[in-house]
Short mmCIF file of C-alpha atoms (C1' of nucleotides) in Angstrom, two decimals:
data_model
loop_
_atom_site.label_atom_id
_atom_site.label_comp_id
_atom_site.label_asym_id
_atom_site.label_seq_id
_atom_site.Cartn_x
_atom_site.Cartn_y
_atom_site.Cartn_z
CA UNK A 14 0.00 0.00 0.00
CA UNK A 15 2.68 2.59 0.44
CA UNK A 16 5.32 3.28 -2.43
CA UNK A 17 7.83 0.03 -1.62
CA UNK A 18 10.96 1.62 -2.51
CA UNK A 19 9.93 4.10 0.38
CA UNK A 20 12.34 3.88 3.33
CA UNK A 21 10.83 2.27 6.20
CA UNK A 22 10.91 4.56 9.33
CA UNK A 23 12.18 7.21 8.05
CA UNK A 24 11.78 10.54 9.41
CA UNK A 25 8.65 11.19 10.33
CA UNK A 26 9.00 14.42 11.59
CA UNK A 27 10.54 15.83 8.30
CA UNK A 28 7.77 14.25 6.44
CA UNK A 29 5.47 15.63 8.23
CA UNK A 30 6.58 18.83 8.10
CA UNK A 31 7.70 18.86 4.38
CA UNK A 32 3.65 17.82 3.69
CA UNK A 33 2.36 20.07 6.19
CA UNK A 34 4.44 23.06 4.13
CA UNK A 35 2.60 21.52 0.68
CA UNK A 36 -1.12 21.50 2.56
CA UNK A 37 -0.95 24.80 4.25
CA UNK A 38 0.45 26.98 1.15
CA UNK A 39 -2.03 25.24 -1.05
CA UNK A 40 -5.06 25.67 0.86
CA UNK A 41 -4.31 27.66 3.60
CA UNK A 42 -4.72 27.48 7.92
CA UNK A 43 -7.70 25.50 7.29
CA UNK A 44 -6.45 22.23 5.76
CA UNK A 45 -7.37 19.36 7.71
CA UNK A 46 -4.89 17.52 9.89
CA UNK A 47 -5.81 14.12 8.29
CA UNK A 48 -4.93 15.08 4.42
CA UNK A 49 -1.45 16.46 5.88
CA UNK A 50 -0.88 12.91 7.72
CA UNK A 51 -2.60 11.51 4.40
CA UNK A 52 -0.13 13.51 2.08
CA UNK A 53 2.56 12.44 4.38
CA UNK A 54 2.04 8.45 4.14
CA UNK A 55 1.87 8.67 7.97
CA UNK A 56 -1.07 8.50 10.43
CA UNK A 57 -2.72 11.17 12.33
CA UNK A 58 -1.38 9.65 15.69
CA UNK A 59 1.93 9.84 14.19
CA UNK A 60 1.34 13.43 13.57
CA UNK A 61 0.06 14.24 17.35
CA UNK A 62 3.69 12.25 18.36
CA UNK A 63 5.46 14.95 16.64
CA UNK A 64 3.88 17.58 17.45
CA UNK A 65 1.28 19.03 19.94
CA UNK A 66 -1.41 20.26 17.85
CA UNK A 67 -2.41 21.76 14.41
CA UNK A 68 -1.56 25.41 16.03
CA UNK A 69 2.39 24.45 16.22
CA UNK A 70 3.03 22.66 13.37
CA UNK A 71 1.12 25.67 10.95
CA UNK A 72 4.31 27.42 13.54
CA UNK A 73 6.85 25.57 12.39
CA UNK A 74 6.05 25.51 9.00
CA UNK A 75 5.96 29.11 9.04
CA UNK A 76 8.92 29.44 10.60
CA UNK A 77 10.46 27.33 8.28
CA UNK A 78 9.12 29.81 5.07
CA UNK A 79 10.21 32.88 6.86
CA UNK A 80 13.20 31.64 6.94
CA UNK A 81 14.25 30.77 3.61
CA UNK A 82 12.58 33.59 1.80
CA UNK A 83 15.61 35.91 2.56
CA UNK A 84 17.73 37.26 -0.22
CA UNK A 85 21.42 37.63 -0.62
CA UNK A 86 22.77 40.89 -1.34
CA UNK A 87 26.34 40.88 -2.10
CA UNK A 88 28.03 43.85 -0.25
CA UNK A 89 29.90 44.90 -3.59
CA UNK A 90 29.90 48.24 -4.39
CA UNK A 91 31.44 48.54 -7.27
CA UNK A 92 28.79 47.98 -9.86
CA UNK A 93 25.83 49.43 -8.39
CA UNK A 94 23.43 48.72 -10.94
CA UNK A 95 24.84 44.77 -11.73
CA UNK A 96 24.25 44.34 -7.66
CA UNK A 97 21.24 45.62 -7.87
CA UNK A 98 20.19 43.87 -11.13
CA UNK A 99 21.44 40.26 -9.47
CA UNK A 100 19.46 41.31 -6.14
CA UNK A 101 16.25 41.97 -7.66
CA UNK A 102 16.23 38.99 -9.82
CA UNK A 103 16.30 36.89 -6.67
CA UNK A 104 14.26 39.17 -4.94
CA UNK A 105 11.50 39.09 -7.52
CA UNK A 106 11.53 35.11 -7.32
CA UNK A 107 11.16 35.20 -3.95
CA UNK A 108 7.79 37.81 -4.13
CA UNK A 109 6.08 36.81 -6.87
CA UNK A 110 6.67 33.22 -7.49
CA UNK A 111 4.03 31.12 -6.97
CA UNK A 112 5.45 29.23 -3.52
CA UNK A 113 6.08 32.76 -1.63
CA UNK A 114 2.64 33.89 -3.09
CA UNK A 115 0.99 31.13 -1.40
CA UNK A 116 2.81 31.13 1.67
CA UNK A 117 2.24 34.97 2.12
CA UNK A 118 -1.44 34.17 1.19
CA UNK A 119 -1.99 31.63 3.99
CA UNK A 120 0.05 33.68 6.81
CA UNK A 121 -1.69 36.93 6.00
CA UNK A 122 -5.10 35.19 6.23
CA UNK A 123 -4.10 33.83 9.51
CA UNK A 124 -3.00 37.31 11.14
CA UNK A 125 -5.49 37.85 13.66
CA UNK A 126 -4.75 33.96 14.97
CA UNK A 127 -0.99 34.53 14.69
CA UNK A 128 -0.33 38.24 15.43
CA UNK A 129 3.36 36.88 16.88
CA UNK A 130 3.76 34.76 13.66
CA UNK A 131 3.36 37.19 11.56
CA UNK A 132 5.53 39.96 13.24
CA UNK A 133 8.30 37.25 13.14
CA UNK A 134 7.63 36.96 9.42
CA UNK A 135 7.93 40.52 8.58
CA UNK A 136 10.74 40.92 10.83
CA UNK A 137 12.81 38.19 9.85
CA UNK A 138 11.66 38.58 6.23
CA UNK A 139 10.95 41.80 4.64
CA UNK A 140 12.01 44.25 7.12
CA UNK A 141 15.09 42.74 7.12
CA UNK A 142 15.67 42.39 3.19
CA UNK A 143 14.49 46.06 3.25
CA UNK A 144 17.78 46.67 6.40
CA UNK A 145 20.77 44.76 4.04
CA UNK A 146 19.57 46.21 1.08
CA UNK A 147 19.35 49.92 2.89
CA UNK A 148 22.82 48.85 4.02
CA UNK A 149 24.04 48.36 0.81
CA UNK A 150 22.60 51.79 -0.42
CA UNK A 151 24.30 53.41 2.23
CA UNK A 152 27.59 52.23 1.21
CA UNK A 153 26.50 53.38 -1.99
CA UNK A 154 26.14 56.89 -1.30
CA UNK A 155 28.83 56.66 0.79
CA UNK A 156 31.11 56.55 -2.79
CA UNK A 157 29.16 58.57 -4.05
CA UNK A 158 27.67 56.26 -6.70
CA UNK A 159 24.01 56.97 -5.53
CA UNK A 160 22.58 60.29 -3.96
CA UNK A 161 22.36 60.73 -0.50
CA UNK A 162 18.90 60.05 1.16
CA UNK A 163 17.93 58.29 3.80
CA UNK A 164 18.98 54.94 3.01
CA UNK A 165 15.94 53.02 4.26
CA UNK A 166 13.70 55.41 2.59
CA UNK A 167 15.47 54.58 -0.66
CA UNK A 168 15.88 50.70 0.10
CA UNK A 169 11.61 50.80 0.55
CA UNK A 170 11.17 52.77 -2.73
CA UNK A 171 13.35 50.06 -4.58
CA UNK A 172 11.27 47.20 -2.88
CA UNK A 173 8.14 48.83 -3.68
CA UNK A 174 9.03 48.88 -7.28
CA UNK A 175 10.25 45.42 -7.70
CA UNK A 176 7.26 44.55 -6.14
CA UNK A 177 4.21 46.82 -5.77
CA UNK A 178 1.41 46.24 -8.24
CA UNK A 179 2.48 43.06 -9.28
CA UNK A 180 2.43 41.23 -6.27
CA UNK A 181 -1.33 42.44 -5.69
CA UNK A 182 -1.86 41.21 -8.94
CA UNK A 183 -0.76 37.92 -8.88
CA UNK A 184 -2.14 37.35 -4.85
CA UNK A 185 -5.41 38.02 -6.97
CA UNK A 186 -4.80 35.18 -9.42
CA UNK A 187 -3.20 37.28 -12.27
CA UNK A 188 -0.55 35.32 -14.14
CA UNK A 189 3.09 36.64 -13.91
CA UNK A 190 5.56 37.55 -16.64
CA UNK A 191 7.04 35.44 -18.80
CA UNK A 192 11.36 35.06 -18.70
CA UNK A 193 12.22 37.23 -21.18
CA UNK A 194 9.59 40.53 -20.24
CA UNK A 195 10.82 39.33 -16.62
CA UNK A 196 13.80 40.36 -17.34
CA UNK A 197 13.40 43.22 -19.19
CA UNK A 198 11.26 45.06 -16.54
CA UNK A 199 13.79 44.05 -13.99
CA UNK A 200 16.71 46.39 -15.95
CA UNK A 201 13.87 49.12 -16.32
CA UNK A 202 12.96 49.23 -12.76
CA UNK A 203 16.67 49.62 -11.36
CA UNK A 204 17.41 51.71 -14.30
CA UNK A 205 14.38 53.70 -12.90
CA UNK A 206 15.57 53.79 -9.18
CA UNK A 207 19.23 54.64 -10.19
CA UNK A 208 17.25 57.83 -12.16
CA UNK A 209 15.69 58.77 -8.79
CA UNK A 210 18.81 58.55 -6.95
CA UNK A 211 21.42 59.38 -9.28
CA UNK A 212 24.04 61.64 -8.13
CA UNK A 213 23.30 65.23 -8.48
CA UNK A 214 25.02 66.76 -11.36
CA UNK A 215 27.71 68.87 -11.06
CA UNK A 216 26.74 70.40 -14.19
CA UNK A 217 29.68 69.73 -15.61
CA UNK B 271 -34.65 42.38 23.60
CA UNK B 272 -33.78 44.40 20.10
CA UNK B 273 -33.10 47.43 20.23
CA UNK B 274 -35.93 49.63 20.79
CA UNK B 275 -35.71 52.80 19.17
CA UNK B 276 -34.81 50.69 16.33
CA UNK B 277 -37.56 50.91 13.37
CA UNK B 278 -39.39 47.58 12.83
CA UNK B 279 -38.91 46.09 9.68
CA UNK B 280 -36.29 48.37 8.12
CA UNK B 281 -34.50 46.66 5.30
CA UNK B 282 -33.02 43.53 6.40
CA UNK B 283 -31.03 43.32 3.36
CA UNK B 284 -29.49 46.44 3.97
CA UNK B 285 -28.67 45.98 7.53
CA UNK B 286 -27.49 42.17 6.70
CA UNK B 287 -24.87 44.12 3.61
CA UNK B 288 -23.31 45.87 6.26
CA UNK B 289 -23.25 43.67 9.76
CA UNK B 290 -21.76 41.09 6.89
CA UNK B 291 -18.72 43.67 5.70
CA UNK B 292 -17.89 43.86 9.53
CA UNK B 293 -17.78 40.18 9.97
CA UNK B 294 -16.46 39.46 6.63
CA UNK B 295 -13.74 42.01 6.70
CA UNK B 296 -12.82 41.16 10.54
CA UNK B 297 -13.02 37.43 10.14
CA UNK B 298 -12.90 36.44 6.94
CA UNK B 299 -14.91 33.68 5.09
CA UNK B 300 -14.72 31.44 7.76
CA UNK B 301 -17.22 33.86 9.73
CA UNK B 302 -19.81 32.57 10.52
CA UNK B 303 -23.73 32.53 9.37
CA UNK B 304 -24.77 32.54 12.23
CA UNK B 305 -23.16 35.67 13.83
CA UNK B 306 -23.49 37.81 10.62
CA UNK B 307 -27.29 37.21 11.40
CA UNK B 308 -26.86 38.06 15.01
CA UNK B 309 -24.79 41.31 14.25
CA UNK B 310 -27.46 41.91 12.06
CA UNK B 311 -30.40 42.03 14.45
CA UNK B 312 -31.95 39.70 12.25
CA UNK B 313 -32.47 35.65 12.15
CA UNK B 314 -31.31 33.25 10.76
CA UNK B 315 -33.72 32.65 8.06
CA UNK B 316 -34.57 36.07 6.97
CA UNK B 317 -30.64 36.29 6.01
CA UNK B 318 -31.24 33.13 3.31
CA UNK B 319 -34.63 34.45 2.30
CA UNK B 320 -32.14 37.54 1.12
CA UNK B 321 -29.16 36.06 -0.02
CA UNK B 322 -29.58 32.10 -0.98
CA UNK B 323 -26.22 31.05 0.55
CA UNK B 324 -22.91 32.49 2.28
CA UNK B 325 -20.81 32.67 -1.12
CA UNK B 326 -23.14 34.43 -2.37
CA UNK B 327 -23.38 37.22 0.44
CA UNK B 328 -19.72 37.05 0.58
CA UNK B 329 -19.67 38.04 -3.31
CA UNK B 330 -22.06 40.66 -2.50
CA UNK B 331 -19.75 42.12 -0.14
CA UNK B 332 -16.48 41.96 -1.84
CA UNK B 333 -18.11 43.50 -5.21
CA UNK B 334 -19.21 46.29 -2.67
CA UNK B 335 -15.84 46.33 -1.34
CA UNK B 336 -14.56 46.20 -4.59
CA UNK B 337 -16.94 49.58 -5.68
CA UNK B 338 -15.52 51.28 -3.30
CA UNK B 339 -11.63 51.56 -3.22
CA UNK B 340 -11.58 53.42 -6.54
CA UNK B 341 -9.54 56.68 -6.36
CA UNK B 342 -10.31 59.72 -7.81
CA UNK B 343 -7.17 61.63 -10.17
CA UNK B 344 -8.37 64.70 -11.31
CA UNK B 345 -7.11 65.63 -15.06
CA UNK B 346 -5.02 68.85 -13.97
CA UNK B 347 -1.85 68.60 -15.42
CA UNK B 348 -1.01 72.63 -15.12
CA UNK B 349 0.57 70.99 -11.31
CA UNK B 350 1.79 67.88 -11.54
CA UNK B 351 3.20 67.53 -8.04
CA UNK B 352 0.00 68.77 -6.46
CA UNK B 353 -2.35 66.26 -8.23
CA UNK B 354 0.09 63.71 -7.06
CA UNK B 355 0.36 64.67 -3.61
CA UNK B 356 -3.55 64.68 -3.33
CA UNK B 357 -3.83 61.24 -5.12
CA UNK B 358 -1.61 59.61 -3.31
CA UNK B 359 -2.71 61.11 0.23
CA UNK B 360 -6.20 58.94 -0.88
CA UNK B 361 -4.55 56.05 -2.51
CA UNK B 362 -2.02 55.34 0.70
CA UNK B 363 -5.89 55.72 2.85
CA UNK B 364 -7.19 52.78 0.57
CA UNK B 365 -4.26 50.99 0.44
CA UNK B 366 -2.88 50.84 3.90
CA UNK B 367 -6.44 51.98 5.88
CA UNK B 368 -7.52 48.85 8.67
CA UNK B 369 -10.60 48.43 6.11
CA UNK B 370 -9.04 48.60 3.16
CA UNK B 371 -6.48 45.83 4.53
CA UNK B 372 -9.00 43.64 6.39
CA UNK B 373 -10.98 43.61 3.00
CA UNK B 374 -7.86 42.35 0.93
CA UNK B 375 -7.08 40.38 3.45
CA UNK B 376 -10.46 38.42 3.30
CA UNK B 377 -10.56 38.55 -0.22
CA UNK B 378 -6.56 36.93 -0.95
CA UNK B 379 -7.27 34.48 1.46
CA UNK B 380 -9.88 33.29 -0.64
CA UNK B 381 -8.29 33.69 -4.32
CA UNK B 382 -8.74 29.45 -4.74
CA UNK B 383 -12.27 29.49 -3.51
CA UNK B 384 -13.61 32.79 -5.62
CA UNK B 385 -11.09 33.04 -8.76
CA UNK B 386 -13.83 35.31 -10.38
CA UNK B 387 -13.88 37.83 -7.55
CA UNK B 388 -10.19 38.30 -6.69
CA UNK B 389 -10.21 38.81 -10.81
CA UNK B 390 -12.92 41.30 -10.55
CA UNK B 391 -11.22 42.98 -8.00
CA UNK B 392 -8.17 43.24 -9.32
CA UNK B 393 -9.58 44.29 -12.83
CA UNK B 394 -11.71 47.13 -11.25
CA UNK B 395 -9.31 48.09 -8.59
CA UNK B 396 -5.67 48.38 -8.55
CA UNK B 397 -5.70 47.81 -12.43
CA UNK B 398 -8.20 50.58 -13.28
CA UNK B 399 -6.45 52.85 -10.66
CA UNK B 400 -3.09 52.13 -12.34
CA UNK B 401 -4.87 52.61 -16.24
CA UNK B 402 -6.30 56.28 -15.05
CA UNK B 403 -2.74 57.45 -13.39
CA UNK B 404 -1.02 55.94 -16.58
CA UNK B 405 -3.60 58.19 -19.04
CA UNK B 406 -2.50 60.97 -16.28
CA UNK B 407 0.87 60.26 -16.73
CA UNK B 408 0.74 60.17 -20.43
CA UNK B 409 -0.81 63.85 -20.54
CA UNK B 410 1.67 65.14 -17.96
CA UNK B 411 4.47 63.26 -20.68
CA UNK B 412 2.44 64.79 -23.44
CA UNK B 413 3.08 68.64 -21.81
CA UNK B 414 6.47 68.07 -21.14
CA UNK B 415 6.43 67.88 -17.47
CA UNK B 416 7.10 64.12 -17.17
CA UNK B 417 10.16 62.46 -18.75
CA UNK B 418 8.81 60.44 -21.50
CA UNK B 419 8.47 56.70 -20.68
CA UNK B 420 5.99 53.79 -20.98
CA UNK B 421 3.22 55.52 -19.00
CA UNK B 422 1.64 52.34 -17.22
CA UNK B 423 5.05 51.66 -16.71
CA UNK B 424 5.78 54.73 -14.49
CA UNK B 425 2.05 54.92 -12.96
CA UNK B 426 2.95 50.90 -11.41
CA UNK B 427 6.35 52.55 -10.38
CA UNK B 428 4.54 54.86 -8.48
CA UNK B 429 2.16 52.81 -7.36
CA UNK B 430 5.18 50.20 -6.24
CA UNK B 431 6.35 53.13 -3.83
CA UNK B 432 3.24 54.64 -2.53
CA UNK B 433 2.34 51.08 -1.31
CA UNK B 434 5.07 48.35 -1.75
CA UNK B 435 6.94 47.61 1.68
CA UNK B 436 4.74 49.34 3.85
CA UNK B 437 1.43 47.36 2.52
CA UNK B 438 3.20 44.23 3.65
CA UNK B 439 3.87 45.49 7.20
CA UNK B 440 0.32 46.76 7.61
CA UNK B 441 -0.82 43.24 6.43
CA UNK B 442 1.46 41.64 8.44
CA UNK B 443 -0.17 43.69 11.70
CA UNK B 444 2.42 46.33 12.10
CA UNK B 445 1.10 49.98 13.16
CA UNK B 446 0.97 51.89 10.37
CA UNK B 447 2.27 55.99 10.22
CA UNK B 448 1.10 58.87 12.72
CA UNK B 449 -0.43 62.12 10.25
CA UNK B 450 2.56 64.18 10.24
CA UNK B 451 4.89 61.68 9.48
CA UNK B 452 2.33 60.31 6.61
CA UNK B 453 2.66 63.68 5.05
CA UNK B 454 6.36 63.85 5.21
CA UNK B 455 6.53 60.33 3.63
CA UNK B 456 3.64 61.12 1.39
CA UNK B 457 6.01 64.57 -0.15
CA UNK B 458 9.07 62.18 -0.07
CA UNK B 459 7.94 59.43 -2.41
CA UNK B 460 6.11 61.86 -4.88
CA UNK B 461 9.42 63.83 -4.81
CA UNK B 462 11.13 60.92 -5.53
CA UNK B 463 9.00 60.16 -8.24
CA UNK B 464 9.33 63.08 -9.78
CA UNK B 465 13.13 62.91 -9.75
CA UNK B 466 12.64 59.45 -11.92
CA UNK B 467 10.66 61.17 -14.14
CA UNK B 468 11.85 64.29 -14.34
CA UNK B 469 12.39 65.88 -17.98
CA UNK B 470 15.54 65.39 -19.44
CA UNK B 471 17.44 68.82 -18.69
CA UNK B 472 18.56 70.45 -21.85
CA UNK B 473 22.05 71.09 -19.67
CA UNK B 474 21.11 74.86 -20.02
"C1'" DT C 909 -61.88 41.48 10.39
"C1'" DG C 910 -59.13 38.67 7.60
"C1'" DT C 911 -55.32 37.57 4.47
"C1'" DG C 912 -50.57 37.46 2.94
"C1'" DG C 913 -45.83 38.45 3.29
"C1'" DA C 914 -41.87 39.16 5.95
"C1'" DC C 915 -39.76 38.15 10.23
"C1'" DT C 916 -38.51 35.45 14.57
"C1'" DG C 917 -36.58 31.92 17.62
"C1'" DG C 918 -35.10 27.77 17.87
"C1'" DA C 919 -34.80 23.03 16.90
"C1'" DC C 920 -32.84 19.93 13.65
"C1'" DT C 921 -29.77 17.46 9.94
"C1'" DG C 922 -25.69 16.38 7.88
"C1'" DT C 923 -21.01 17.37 7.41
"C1'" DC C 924 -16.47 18.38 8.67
"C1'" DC C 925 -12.83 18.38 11.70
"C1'" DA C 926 -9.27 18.52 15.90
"C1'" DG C 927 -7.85 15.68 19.02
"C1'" DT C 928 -8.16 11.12 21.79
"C1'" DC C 929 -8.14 6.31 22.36
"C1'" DT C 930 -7.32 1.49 21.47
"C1'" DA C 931 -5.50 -2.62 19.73
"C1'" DA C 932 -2.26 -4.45 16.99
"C1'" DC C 933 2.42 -4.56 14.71
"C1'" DA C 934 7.51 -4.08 13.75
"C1'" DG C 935 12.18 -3.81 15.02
"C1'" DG C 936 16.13 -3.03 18.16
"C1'" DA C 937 18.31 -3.84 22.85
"C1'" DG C 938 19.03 -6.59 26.65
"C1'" DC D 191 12.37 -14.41 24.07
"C1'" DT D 192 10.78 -10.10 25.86
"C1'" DC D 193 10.32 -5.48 26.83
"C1'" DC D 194 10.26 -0.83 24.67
"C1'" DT D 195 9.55 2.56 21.47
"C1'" DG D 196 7.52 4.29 17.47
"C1'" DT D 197 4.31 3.22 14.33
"C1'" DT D 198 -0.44 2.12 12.09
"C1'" DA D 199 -5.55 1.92 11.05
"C1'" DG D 200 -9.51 3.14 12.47
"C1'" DA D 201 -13.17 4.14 15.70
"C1'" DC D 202 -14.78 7.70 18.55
"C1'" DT D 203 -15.97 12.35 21.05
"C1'" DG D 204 -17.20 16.90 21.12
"C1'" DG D 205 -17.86 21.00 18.88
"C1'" DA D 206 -18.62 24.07 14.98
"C1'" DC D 207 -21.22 25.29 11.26
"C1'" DA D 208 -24.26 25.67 6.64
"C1'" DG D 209 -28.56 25.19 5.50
"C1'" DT D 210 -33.56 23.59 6.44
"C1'" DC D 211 -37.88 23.48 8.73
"C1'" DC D 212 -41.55 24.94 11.46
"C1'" DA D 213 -44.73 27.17 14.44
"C1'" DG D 214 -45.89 31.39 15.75
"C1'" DT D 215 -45.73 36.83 15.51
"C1'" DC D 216 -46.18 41.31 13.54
"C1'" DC D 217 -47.81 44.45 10.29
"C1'" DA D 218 -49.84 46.48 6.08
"C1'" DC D 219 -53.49 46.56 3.35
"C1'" DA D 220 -58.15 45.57 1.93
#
DNA sequence: TGTGGACTGGACTGTCCAGTCTAACAGGAG
DNA sequence: CTCCTGTTAGACTGGACAGTCCAGTCCACA
């Protein structure tokens, strides 16, 4: 009855959690214990063994998305606008693919359950994307290759443009670009930002 | 027991509409029948001799939601800066106002369940807000006092910064800004804007 | 005075689900 | 061989909830 080339024993616990991720980013909080154990090729009790109840495993597999959703920023100043490019590439991924879509979705449904949850997800998550990237900004303007403002303000404005409008749009179903377009909006929106906070001129 | 200065018999459909937005928008689908009734002043019954089951009342709500986060642009283009300013002061009260959020907030969480509304919604919100400040734009490109550029383009830029990072704290529960400090932020990001787009200087 | 339509309270059905319980099984350690 | 631990299938409890049904009330209108 189960797949025979399965490892017998094996852990539970990660298979738990690894179906409990699938369940709860496809349909949300309300999934039902017994089609995670289901997806898991485990049984409920097995589940309950692990862990406590339905409250901290939808925890831990939060947890578990906040965590990886972070994105590197390479601390290179050199080449502002290739940094940039290679950050927002990653960043977009992260936003508007369809596995952080549908985590977001089923945390930000579950905000008034979770208030704590969901402070450690912005925290650990956006807020602090939005903190290395200001970082980076601020060495920026530090050369002299970007104008001085405050750096966070000008780390939100980038985020807001890689992300803005077309994150609502896909949360509400709307398909995202295809690789090519992808990329070509990416160059126009940090060509945009680097327009906004271009040096001033000396007016040669 | 009801209320008694209440009139008898005023429209139950009317007073079910709104007692549902509260619920709706506080609790989300997963409110129940039973207290939208209550909140209502109304039974059980007279609620499905109105509406003949919850999806429906909940698409009754959400198109009414829907109607109402439109934002008015008016056509001046003689100040560019000044339209923005008093757009945007509206747009960030939609966008990052409790209802505004709890209504998005209901609505995403329900994208798989209601394709068709979170379509609707998206079609006859954010996208027909971002389709009148791109014919804005275009004018304002048109007159010279915006750097020409693909005009949705630079209204979802715009769009991107009035909302982007701070929408996600707000829907992650984080407090959003006191009114002088909206202002200030409000001036910054149309500034910055404006510094993206500004006209390409003829170097005097 | 009587009739009809809308409303009320509350009981009721069927469904779904979190969490518990039990009895049985498998494998490793002593 | 026997305990022990982790597992399994499945029955079960208690509660929530959508939607139905009904008996009775209130009111407008004729």
């Amino acid at each position: 009855m189960k797949p025979p080339s399965e490892i017998p024993h094996a852990d539970s616990r990660q298979r738990l959690l690894d179906a409990a991720t699938d369940v709860f980013m496809e349909e949300g909080y309300h999934a039902s214990v017994d089609r995670i154990a289901a997806k898991a090729g485990v049984a409920k009790q097995t589940l309950y063994n692990h862990f406590p109840s339905k409250d901290v495993l939808f925890g831990e597999v939060a947890r578990r998305c906040t965590a990886s959703i972070l994105v590197p920023l390479d601390g290179d100043v050199s080449d502002v606008r290739e940094s940039l490019l290679r950050f927002g590439a990653l960043f977009r991924v992260k936003l508007l693919g369809d596995e952080g879509l549908a985590a977001f979705r089923a945390l930000i449904a579950e905000v008034g359950r979770f208030p704590a949850l969901a402070r450690a997800f912005y925290d650990n998550g956006p807020a602090q994307t939005a903190r290395r990237l200001a970082e980076f900004l601020e060495r920026a303007m530090q050369k002299g290759a970007v104008r001085r403002d405050d750096p966070m303000f000008a780390a939100q404005m980038l985020l807001g443009m890689l992300g803005g409008v077309e994150r609502t749009g896909r949360l509400c179903g709307q398909p995202g670009l295809a690789a090519e377009a992808e990329a070509q909006r990416l160059a126009h929106i940090v060509d945009c930002f680097l327009l906004a906070f271009a040096p001033e001129r000396i007016d040669r």
